[in-house]
Coordinates of C-alpha atoms and ligand atoms in Angstrom, one line a residue:
M1065 CA 4.3 22.7 20.4
P1066 CA 6.2 20.0 18.3
E1067 CA 9.2 19.3 20.0
H1068 CA 12.5 19.2 17.8
K1069 CA 15.9 18.0 18.0
P1070 CA 18.7 19.8 16.8
V1071 CA 20.5 18.1 14.0
L1072 CA 22.8 18.1 10.8
F1073 CA 21.6 16.1 7.4
T1074 CA 24.0 15.0 5.8
I1075 CA 22.6 13.7 2.4
F1076 CA 24.8 11.4 -0.1
G1077 CA 23.1 11.7 -3.4
A1078 CA 21.9 15.1 -3.2
T1079 CA 21.7 15.8 -6.8
G1080 CA 19.4 13.0 -7.5
D1081 CA 16.0 12.5 -8.0
L1082 CA 14.9 11.4 -4.5
A1083 CA 16.2 14.3 -2.6
Y1084 CA 14.4 16.3 -5.4
R1085 CA 10.6 14.9 -4.8
K1086 CA 10.8 13.5 -1.6
L1087 CA 13.4 14.7 0.8
Y1088 CA 13.1 18.1 -0.1
P1089 CA 9.7 18.9 0.1
S1090 CA 9.4 16.6 3.6
L1091 CA 12.6 18.5 5.2
Y1092 CA 10.5 21.6 4.3
R1093 CA 7.2 20.4 5.5
L1094 CA 8.9 19.5 8.7
Y1095 CA 10.5 23.0 9.1
H1096 CA 7.1 24.4 8.5
K1097 CA 5.5 22.3 11.1
G1098 CA 7.6 23.4 13.4
D1099 CA 9.6 20.1 13.8
L1100 CA 12.8 21.4 12.4
Q1101 CA 13.5 25.4 13.8
E1102 CA 16.4 27.4 13.5
N1103 CA 18.6 25.0 14.9
F1104 CA 19.3 22.0 11.2
A1105 CA 21.3 22.4 8.7
V1106 CA 21.6 20.0 5.5
I1107 CA 25.2 19.3 3.7
G1108 CA 24.3 17.8 0.7
T1109 CA 26.3 16.0 -1.1
A1110 CA 27.5 14.4 -4.8
R1111 CA 29.6 14.5 -7.5
R1112 CA 28.3 17.3 -9.6
E1113 CA 30.1 20.7 -8.7
W1114 CA 27.6 23.5 -7.3
S1115 CA 27.6 26.1 -5.5
D1116 CA 25.5 26.3 -2.2
A1117 CA 23.3 29.4 -3.9
H1118 CA 22.8 27.1 -6.6
Y1119 CA 21.2 24.1 -4.2
R1120 CA 19.1 26.7 -2.3
E1121 CA 17.6 27.3 -5.4
I1122 CA 17.2 23.5 -6.5
V1123 CA 15.9 22.8 -2.8
Q1124 CA 13.3 26.3 -3.3
E1125 CA 12.4 24.7 -7.0
A1126 CA 11.8 21.7 -5.0
I1127 CA 9.4 22.8 -2.9
A1128 CA 7.9 25.1 -4.8
S1129 CA 4.5 22.9 -5.2
L1130 CA 4.1 23.2 -1.7
E1131 CA 3.2 27.0 -2.4
P1132 CA 5.5 28.2 1.0
D1133 CA 5.8 31.8 1.9
A1134 CA 8.5 33.7 0.1
V1135 CA 10.6 34.2 3.5
E1136 CA 9.8 30.9 4.7
A1137 CA 11.4 29.6 2.3
K1138 CA 14.3 31.4 2.1
N1139 CA 14.4 31.0 5.5
F1140 CA 14.7 27.5 4.9
A1141 CA 17.1 27.0 2.1
S1142 CA 19.8 28.9 3.7
H1143 CA 20.0 25.7 5.8
F1144 CA 21.3 24.0 2.9
Y1145 CA 25.4 23.4 2.0
Y1146 CA 26.5 22.3 -1.0
Q1147 CA 29.5 20.2 -0.9
A1148 CA 31.0 18.0 -4.3
H1149 CA 32.0 14.5 -3.3
D1150 CA 34.1 11.9 -5.1
V1151 CA 33.0 8.8 -2.7
Q1152 CA 35.9 6.9 -3.8
D1153 CA 38.2 10.2 -2.6
T1154 CA 39.2 10.2 1.4
S1155 CA 40.2 13.8 1.6
H1156 CA 36.7 14.5 0.2
Y1157 CA 35.5 13.5 3.9
D1158 CA 37.8 15.7 5.5
S1159 CA 36.2 18.4 3.4
I1160 CA 33.0 17.8 4.6
K1161 CA 33.8 16.7 8.7
Q1162 CA 35.2 19.9 8.7
L1163 CA 31.8 21.9 7.7
T1164 CA 30.3 19.5 9.7
D1165 CA 32.4 21.0 12.8
E1166 CA 31.1 24.3 11.1
L1167 CA 28.2 23.9 10.8
D1168 CA 27.7 22.4 14.1
E1169 CA 28.5 25.4 15.6
K1170 CA 26.9 27.9 13.6
Y1171 CA 23.4 26.0 14.5
Q1172 CA 24.0 24.6 17.7
L1173 CA 23.5 20.9 16.8
A1174 CA 24.6 19.2 19.8
G1175 CA 26.7 16.7 17.8
N1176 CA 23.5 15.4 15.8
R1177 CA 24.1 13.8 12.7
L1178 CA 21.4 11.9 10.4
Y1179 CA 23.3 10.6 7.1
Y1180 CA 21.2 9.8 4.5
L1181 CA 22.2 7.2 1.8
A1182 CA 20.3 7.4 -1.6
M1183 CA 22.4 6.7 -3.9
S1184 CA 23.9 3.3 -5.5
P1185 CA 24.0 1.0 -2.9
N1186 CA 27.2 -0.5 -3.8
H1187 CA 29.0 2.5 -2.5
F1188 CA 27.6 2.3 1.1
G1189 CA 30.3 0.6 2.5
T1190 CA 33.0 3.0 1.0
I1191 CA 30.9 5.7 2.4
V1192 CA 30.1 4.7 5.9
T1193 CA 33.6 3.0 5.7
N1194 CA 35.3 6.8 5.1
L1195 CA 33.0 8.3 7.7
K1196 CA 34.3 6.5 10.7
K1197 CA 37.6 6.9 9.4
S1198 CA 37.2 10.7 9.5
G1199 CA 36.5 10.8 12.6
M1200 CA 32.6 12.0 12.0
K1201 CA 31.0 9.8 13.8
D1202 CA 33.2 10.9 17.1
S1203 CA 30.6 13.5 17.9
Q1204 CA 28.8 13.6 21.3
G1205 CA 25.2 13.2 20.4
F1206 CA 22.7 10.9 18.4
H1207 CA 24.4 9.2 15.2
R1208 CA 22.1 7.5 12.6
V1209 CA 22.1 6.9 9.0
I1210 CA 19.2 6.3 7.2
I1211 CA 19.5 3.9 4.1
E1212 CA 17.1 3.6 0.9
K1213 CA 16.2 0.4 -0.7
P1214 CA 17.9 -1.8 -2.7
F1215 CA 19.3 -3.3 0.4
G1216 CA 21.6 -5.6 -1.7
S1217 CA 20.2 -7.6 -4.6
D1218 CA 19.8 -11.0 -2.8
F1219 CA 20.7 -12.4 0.8
Q1220 CA 24.5 -12.5 0.0
S1221 CA 24.9 -9.3 -1.2
A1222 CA 22.6 -7.9 1.5
S1223 CA 24.4 -9.8 4.3
Q1224 CA 27.7 -7.8 3.3
L1225 CA 26.3 -4.3 2.9
N1226 CA 24.9 -5.5 6.5
N1227 CA 28.2 -6.3 7.6
E1228 CA 30.0 -3.6 5.8
I1229 CA 27.2 -0.9 7.2
G1230 CA 27.6 -2.9 11.2
E1231 CA 30.9 -2.0 11.2
V1232 CA 30.7 1.4 11.6
F1233 CA 26.7 1.3 13.2
A1234 CA 24.7 -0.2 15.5
E1235 CA 21.5 -2.4 14.5
N1236 CA 19.6 0.5 16.3
E1237 CA 21.6 3.2 14.6
I1238 CA 20.4 1.9 11.3
Y1239 CA 17.5 2.8 9.8
R1240 CA 16.4 0.9 6.9
I1241 CA 13.5 2.7 4.4
D1242 CA 10.7 1.2 3.2
H1243 CA 8.3 3.8 2.9
Y1244 CA 5.2 1.7 2.3
L1245 CA 5.7 1.8 6.1
G1246 CA 5.4 5.3 6.0
K1247 CA 1.9 5.3 4.8
E1248 CA -0.8 6.3 6.4
M1249 CA -3.4 2.6 5.6
I1250 CA -0.2 0.3 6.5
Q1251 CA 0.3 2.0 9.6
N1252 CA -3.8 1.5 10.0
I1253 CA -2.9 -2.0 9.4
S1254 CA -2.3 -2.1 12.9
A1255 CA -5.3 0.0 14.5
I1256 CA -7.4 -2.0 12.5
R1257 CA -6.3 -5.1 14.3
F1258 CA -5.4 -4.4 17.5
A1259 CA -8.1 -2.2 18.2
N1260 CA -11.3 -3.9 17.3
N1261 CA -12.3 -6.8 18.7
I1262 CA -14.2 -7.8 15.9
F1263 CA -11.3 -8.5 14.1
E1264 CA -8.9 -9.4 16.2
S1265 CA -11.0 -12.4 17.2
L1266 CA -11.7 -13.6 13.9
W1267 CA -7.7 -13.0 12.9
N1268 CA -7.0 -16.6 11.8
N1269 CA -7.4 -19.9 10.2
R1270 CA -10.8 -20.7 11.7
Y1271 CA -12.2 -17.6 10.2
I1272 CA -10.1 -16.2 7.2
D1273 CA -10.4 -18.3 4.0
N1274 CA -8.0 -16.1 2.3
V1275 CA -6.2 -12.7 2.0
Q1276 CA -5.2 -10.6 -1.1
I1277 CA -2.8 -8.1 -0.8
N1278 CA -2.7 -6.0 -4.4
L1279 CA -0.4 -3.5 -5.3
A1280 CA -1.0 -2.3 -9.0
E1281 CA 0.7 0.2 -10.6
S1282 CA -0.7 1.6 -14.1
L1283 CA 2.8 3.4 -15.1
G1284 CA 5.1 1.7 -16.7
V1285 CA 9.1 1.8 -15.7
E1286 CA 9.3 5.5 -16.9
D1287 CA 12.8 6.7 -16.7
R1288 CA 14.1 3.7 -14.2
G1289 CA 14.8 1.1 -17.4
G1290 CA 18.5 0.7 -15.8
Y1291 CA 17.7 -0.1 -12.4
Y1292 CA 14.8 -1.7 -13.3
D1293 CA 15.2 -4.3 -15.8
K1294 CA 18.0 -5.6 -13.5
S1295 CA 15.6 -5.6 -10.2
G1296 CA 11.9 -7.2 -11.5
A1297 CA 9.1 -6.5 -9.9
L1298 CA 9.9 -9.4 -7.0
K1299 CA 13.0 -7.5 -5.7
D1300 CA 11.4 -4.6 -6.5
M1301 CA 8.1 -5.1 -4.7
V1302 CA 8.0 -8.2 -3.0
Q1303 CA 11.3 -8.6 -1.2
N1304 CA 10.3 -5.1 0.5
H1305 CA 6.4 -3.8 0.3
I1306 CA 4.7 -6.7 0.3
L1307 CA 6.6 -8.4 2.9
Q1308 CA 6.1 -6.4 4.8
I1309 CA 2.5 -5.8 5.0
L1310 CA 2.1 -9.2 4.7
S1311 CA 4.2 -9.5 8.5
L1312 CA 1.6 -6.5 9.5
L1313 CA -1.2 -8.9 8.5
V1314 CA 0.0 -12.1 10.1
M1315 CA 1.9 -11.2 13.2
E1316 CA 1.1 -12.1 16.5
P1317 CA -0.2 -8.7 18.5
P1318 CA 3.1 -7.4 20.1
A1319 CA 3.2 -7.3 24.1
A1320 CA 3.2 -3.6 23.6
F1321 CA 3.1 -1.5 20.9
S1322 CA 6.5 -0.6 20.8
N1323 CA 9.7 -0.7 18.0
T1324 CA 11.2 -3.6 19.4
E1325 CA 8.6 -5.6 20.7
I1326 CA 6.9 -4.8 16.9
R1327 CA 9.8 -5.8 15.2
A1328 CA 9.9 -8.5 17.1
E1329 CA 6.9 -10.2 16.2
K1330 CA 7.4 -9.3 12.3
I1331 CA 10.7 -11.5 12.3
K1332 CA 8.8 -14.3 13.9
A1333 CA 6.0 -13.8 11.2
L1334 CA 8.6 -13.7 8.5
N1335 CA 10.4 -16.4 10.1
A1336 CA 7.1 -18.8 9.0
V1337 CA 6.3 -17.6 5.4
R1338 CA 7.5 -20.9 3.7
I1339 CA 10.6 -20.9 1.5
Y1340 CA 9.4 -23.0 -1.5
T1341 CA 11.3 -25.6 -3.2
P1342 CA 11.3 -24.8 -6.8
E1343 CA 8.7 -27.3 -7.5
E1344 CA 6.2 -25.2 -5.0
V1345 CA 7.6 -22.2 -6.5
Q1346 CA 6.3 -23.3 -10.2
K1347 CA 3.1 -24.0 -8.9
N1348 CA 2.3 -21.3 -6.5
F1349 CA 4.3 -18.3 -8.3
V1350 CA 3.4 -16.6 -11.8
R1351 CA 5.5 -14.4 -13.2
G1352 CA 5.0 -11.8 -16.4
Q1353 CA 5.8 -9.1 -18.6
Y1354 CA 4.0 -6.3 -20.3
A1355 CA 3.8 -6.4 -23.9
A1356 CA 2.5 -3.4 -26.1
G1357 CA -1.4 -2.3 -25.4
K1358 CA -4.5 -0.1 -25.9
F1359 CA -6.1 1.4 -23.1
D1360 CA -8.0 4.2 -22.0
G1361 CA -7.9 6.0 -25.5
K1362 CA -3.9 5.8 -25.3
T1363 CA -1.3 3.6 -27.0
F1364 CA 1.3 2.0 -24.7
A1365 CA 4.7 0.7 -25.6
A1366 CA 5.9 -2.9 -24.7
Y1367 CA 8.3 -3.2 -21.5
R1368 CA 11.0 -4.6 -23.8
E1369 CA 10.5 -1.2 -26.1
E1370 CA 10.9 1.3 -22.9
P1371 CA 14.6 3.2 -23.0
N1372 CA 17.4 1.5 -21.1
V1373 CA 15.5 -2.1 -21.2
A1374 CA 17.2 -4.9 -23.5
A1375 CA 15.4 -6.0 -26.3
D1376 CA 14.8 -9.3 -25.5
S1377 CA 14.6 -8.8 -21.8
K1378 CA 13.8 -11.7 -19.7
T1379 CA 13.0 -9.2 -16.3
E1380 CA 9.4 -9.7 -14.7
T1381 CA 7.1 -6.9 -14.7
F1382 CA 4.5 -8.8 -13.2
V1383 CA 4.2 -11.1 -10.0
A1384 CA 1.5 -12.9 -8.5
G1385 CA 1.6 -15.6 -6.2
K1386 CA 0.7 -17.6 -2.8
F1387 CA 2.5 -17.6 0.2
T1388 CA 2.0 -19.6 3.2
V1389 CA 2.3 -19.4 6.5
D1390 CA 3.3 -21.9 8.6
N1391 CA 1.9 -21.3 12.2
F1392 CA -1.0 -22.4 14.4
R1393 CA -3.1 -19.3 13.5
W1394 CA -2.7 -19.5 9.4
S1395 CA -1.8 -22.5 8.6
G1396 CA -4.0 -23.4 5.5
V1397 CA -4.9 -19.7 4.4
P1398 CA -3.6 -18.6 1.1
F1399 CA -2.1 -15.1 1.2
Y1400 CA -2.3 -14.0 -2.2
I1401 CA 0.0 -11.4 -3.7
R1402 CA -0.3 -9.5 -6.9
T1403 CA 1.6 -6.5 -8.3
G1404 CA 2.5 -5.4 -11.4
K1405 CA 3.8 -2.5 -13.8
R1406 CA 1.7 -0.9 -16.9
L1407 CA -2.1 -2.2 -15.0
T1408 CA -5.3 -1.2 -15.6
E1409 CA -5.1 1.2 -12.7
K1410 CA -3.0 2.2 -10.0
G1411 CA -4.1 0.7 -6.3
T1412 CA -3.0 -0.9 -3.3
R1413 CA -5.8 -2.5 -1.2
I1414 CA -5.7 -5.5 0.6
N1415 CA -8.5 -8.1 0.9
I1416 CA -9.6 -10.0 4.0
V1417 CA -12.2 -12.4 2.7
F1418 CA -13.5 -14.4 5.6
K1419 CA -14.9 -18.0 5.7
Q1420 CA -19.1 -18.5 5.1
V1421 CA -21.4 -19.4 7.8
P1422 CA -21.2 -22.9 8.9
L1423 CA -24.7 -23.7 7.6
N1424 CA -25.9 -21.6 4.4
L1425 CA -30.1 -20.9 5.3
F1426 CA -30.4 -19.0 2.0
K1427 CA -29.7 -20.8 -0.6
A1428 CA -33.0 -21.4 -2.2
E1429 CA -31.5 -20.3 -5.6
I1430 CA -30.1 -23.3 -7.7
N1431 CA -28.2 -21.4 -10.6
A1432 CA -27.5 -23.0 -14.0
D1433 CA -24.4 -25.7 -12.7
C1434 CA -27.8 -26.6 -10.5
K1435 CA -25.6 -25.3 -7.8
E1436 CA -27.0 -24.5 -4.8
R1437 CA -26.7 -20.2 -4.5
Q1438 CA -23.8 -19.8 -2.4
L1439 CA -23.6 -16.6 0.1
P1440 CA -21.2 -13.9 -0.6
P1441 CA -18.6 -13.6 1.8
N1442 CA -17.9 -11.0 3.7
I1443 CA -14.8 -9.5 3.1
L1444 CA -12.5 -6.1 5.4
T1445 CA -10.9 -4.4 2.3
I1446 CA -8.4 -2.2 3.5
Y1447 CA -7.8 0.8 0.6
I1448 CA -3.9 1.9 1.4
Q1449 CA -4.0 4.3 -1.9
P1450 CA -5.0 6.6 -3.5
T1451 CA -8.3 6.4 -1.4
E1452 CA -7.3 5.5 2.1
G1453 CA -10.2 4.0 4.2
F1454 CA -11.8 0.5 4.7
N1455 CA -15.2 -1.2 3.9
L1456 CA -16.7 -4.4 5.1
T1457 CA -18.8 -6.3 2.8
L1458 CA -21.5 -7.9 4.5
N1459 CA -24.9 -10.1 3.9
G1460 CA -28.0 -7.8 4.1
K1461 CA -31.7 -8.5 3.1
E1462 CA -33.1 -7.6 0.0
I1463 CA -35.7 -5.0 0.5
G1464 CA -38.9 -6.3 -0.2
Q1465 CA -41.0 -9.7 -0.1
G1466 CA -39.4 -13.1 0.3
F1467 CA -35.7 -13.3 1.6
D1468 CA -32.8 -12.7 -1.2
T1469 CA -29.8 -11.8 0.5
H1470 CA -27.7 -8.9 -0.5
P1471 CA -24.4 -7.8 -0.1
V1472 CA -24.3 -4.7 1.8
K1473 CA -20.9 -2.6 2.3
L1474 CA -20.0 -0.5 5.5
D1475 CA -17.6 1.9 4.1
Y1476 CA -15.5 4.7 5.3
R1477 CA -13.0 6.7 3.8
N1478 CA -10.5 9.8 4.5
S1479 CA -11.6 13.0 2.9
A1480 CA -9.8 14.0 0.1
E1481 CA -9.0 16.6 2.3
T1482 CA -7.8 14.8 5.0
V1483 CA -5.5 12.5 2.7
E1484 CA -4.0 16.2 1.4
N1485 CA -3.3 17.7 4.6
S1486 CA -1.8 14.2 6.2
P1487 CA 2.3 13.9 6.4
E1488 CA 3.7 12.3 3.4
A1489 CA 5.7 8.9 4.1
Y1490 CA 8.8 10.4 3.7
E1491 CA 8.2 13.1 6.4
R1492 CA 6.9 10.7 9.0
L1493 CA 9.8 8.0 8.3
I1494 CA 12.7 11.4 8.5
L1495 CA 10.3 12.5 11.8
D1496 CA 11.0 9.2 13.2
A1497 CA 14.0 8.5 12.3
L1498 CA 15.2 12.3 14.1
R1499 CA 13.4 10.9 16.9
G1500 CA 14.7 7.4 17.3
D1501 CA 12.2 5.2 16.3
A1502 CA 12.9 2.8 14.1
T1503 CA 9.1 0.9 14.9
N1504 CA 8.4 1.7 11.0
F1505 CA 11.9 1.1 9.3
T1506 CA 13.0 -2.6 8.6
H1507 CA 15.1 -4.9 11.4
W1508 CA 18.1 -6.7 9.6
D1509 CA 16.2 -9.9 10.2
E1510 CA 13.2 -9.1 8.3
V1511 CA 15.3 -7.5 5.4
A1512 CA 17.1 -11.1 5.5
Q1513 CA 14.3 -13.5 6.0
S1514 CA 12.8 -11.3 3.2
W1515 CA 16.1 -11.8 0.7
R1516 CA 15.6 -15.7 1.4
I1517 CA 11.7 -15.9 0.4
V1518 CA 12.5 -14.1 -2.5
D1519 CA 15.9 -15.7 -3.2
A1520 CA 14.4 -19.0 -3.5
I1521 CA 11.7 -18.0 -6.0
R1522 CA 14.4 -15.9 -8.1
Q1523 CA 16.4 -19.1 -8.5
A1524 CA 13.7 -21.5 -9.2
W1525 CA 12.7 -18.9 -12.4
D1526 CA 15.9 -18.6 -13.0
Q1527 CA 16.2 -22.5 -14.2
T1528 CA 12.9 -21.9 -16.8
E1529 CA 12.8 -19.4 -19.7
P1530 CA 9.5 -17.6 -19.2
D1531 CA 7.4 -17.1 -22.1
F1532 CA 7.3 -13.2 -22.1
P1533 CA 5.4 -10.7 -23.1
N1534 CA 2.7 -12.5 -21.7
Y1535 CA 0.2 -9.9 -21.1
E1536 CA -1.4 -6.4 -22.8
A1537 CA -0.3 -3.2 -21.1
G1538 CA -3.9 -1.7 -19.4
T1539 CA -5.0 -5.5 -18.2
M1540 CA -4.2 -7.1 -14.5
G1541 CA -1.5 -9.2 -15.6
P1542 CA -1.3 -12.7 -17.2
K1543 CA -4.1 -15.3 -17.7
A1544 CA -2.0 -17.6 -15.2
A1545 CA -2.3 -15.2 -12.1
Y1546 CA -6.1 -15.9 -12.5
D1547 CA -5.6 -19.3 -12.9
L1548 CA -3.6 -19.3 -9.7
V1549 CA -6.1 -18.4 -7.3
A1550 CA -9.0 -20.3 -9.7
K1551 CA -7.6 -23.6 -8.9
D1552 CA -7.9 -22.9 -5.5
G1553 CA -11.7 -22.6 -6.0
F1554 CA -11.0 -18.7 -5.3
Q1555 CA -11.5 -15.1 -7.7
W1556 CA -9.2 -12.3 -6.9
I1557 CA -11.9 -9.6 -5.2
W1558 CA -10.7 -6.4 -6.9
E1559 CA -11.1 -7.0 -10.4
P1560 CA -10.4 -3.6 -11.9
D1561 CA -10.1 -4.8 -15.5
E1562 CA -13.3 -6.0 -15.2
W1563 CA -15.1 -3.5 -17.1
Y1564 CA -13.3 -3.3 -19.9
R1565 CA -13.2 -7.3 -20.4
E1566 CA -16.7 -7.5 -20.7
R1567 CA -16.7 -4.9 -23.5
D1568 CA -14.0 -7.1 -24.8
L1569 CA -11.6 -3.6 -24.8
L1570 CA -8.5 -5.7 -23.7
Ligands
BG6_342 C1 8.9 2.0 -5.2 C2 9.7 0.8 -6.4 O1 9.6 1.3 -4.0 O2 7.7 1.7 -4.7 C3 8.9 1.5 -7.7 O3 10.9 1.3 -6.6 C4 7.6 1.6 -7.5 O4 9.3 0.9 -8.7 C5 6.9 2.8 -5.9 O5 7.0 2.5 -8.5 C6 5.6 2.2 -5.9 O6 5.7 3.5 -4.5 P1 3.9 3.7 -4.1 O7 4.6 4.7 -3.3 O8 4.2 4.4 -5.6 O9 3.2 2.9 -4.1

């Protein structure tokens, strides 16, 4: 039987898209599996005036695609209560407190509280201050707050936000969400590294040539132009998801597989990522913005034509770059990253490219440039999404006479059924928070250091005018992103647009 804890969730932003698409389905799955049982309740708050009955209908609608049993869905939704709320109005917190106390008694919630802040971050400070003032933090039991990204918009605003929240919640009560940390294959990075001696013993600058982290999206900005145009790909994807992945790849093995030990190693890892000077930024980072493009038989509008985006927007929808990790293990190994909207294909994957053998015995062939044939490198590919699994590319002998080598792939993928049935990122993270396990949430020191790294890039970019738009929708970004790796003698391992380029379709 799954262990379960009584708890009251208070969701700020209950009428929003995130609550509808992610939170209600995740809570339902936890309920269905027994991780939440009868002693839980949810207070949903937002500005709109909704009745409990309407709220419950919305909740049931949000879980309909999971095809719940009708009675179970109704029971589940009966735990949801709605309270219209203006974050600035202090009397509203008193009403929430009153409802909180009633529900605590009705459902026997032992004073356990999880506050979920799923709304604009400029309200977070006001909300937590008022939670405290209204006495909501006084119950016995745990008090935890889950905070959605973005956590600030630069180091300074993030620090200010952190100080405000820190006035009310201790660091071990704050759960900063990075939903990538809830993904199956991101969690698997630690297993691949620390449960396989063949990898961990080679996991350093003596054997690894370069590392490539791709977070490509085929979607554009959809209906999020208002937010995205102020953020851009650097803050939207690099500050959080990419630097989190990087820290998991470069951290030292933790002394134990525990929250404190793992996060301590990730903090050290991020502290070793070089903060670039403006000159280094110009050399090592590339930004892009998509132009209109025809792709896969469809026509896509340019970013500047998307709803709520300025017609002369200078916001980047693409970033490629090279991070440098200044420590004994990683000195000299480039970590290339690439992310963007409206790229050829949706795909998150990591390539660990190993160095060549010390001496190539199979170099007989000479190519047109009179260069001896190089062996293709060994590559460990970690597929995060949409497929999940990993692949090791080795060199084997071609069958037949002679001694030609060719790349052989040892491929493992989770079956579609396993992927379908495995818990969704939000489901895992909510359950972790309920259990008090903060391993897969970001510690303030990680967030702070990530902002310092990203602020240096942003500030350098702000000194110069970008030449936007500079890539067509449906491609893998501007040419400069290819030059970035080529000038170091490498190439992107993952090239989903190769097929189109060869046929002159891009
Ligand atoms: C979010 C970004 O954090 O991650 C979005 O704000 C992006 O712009 C999304 O689309 C990608 O997440 P996933 O899970 O679809 O890869």
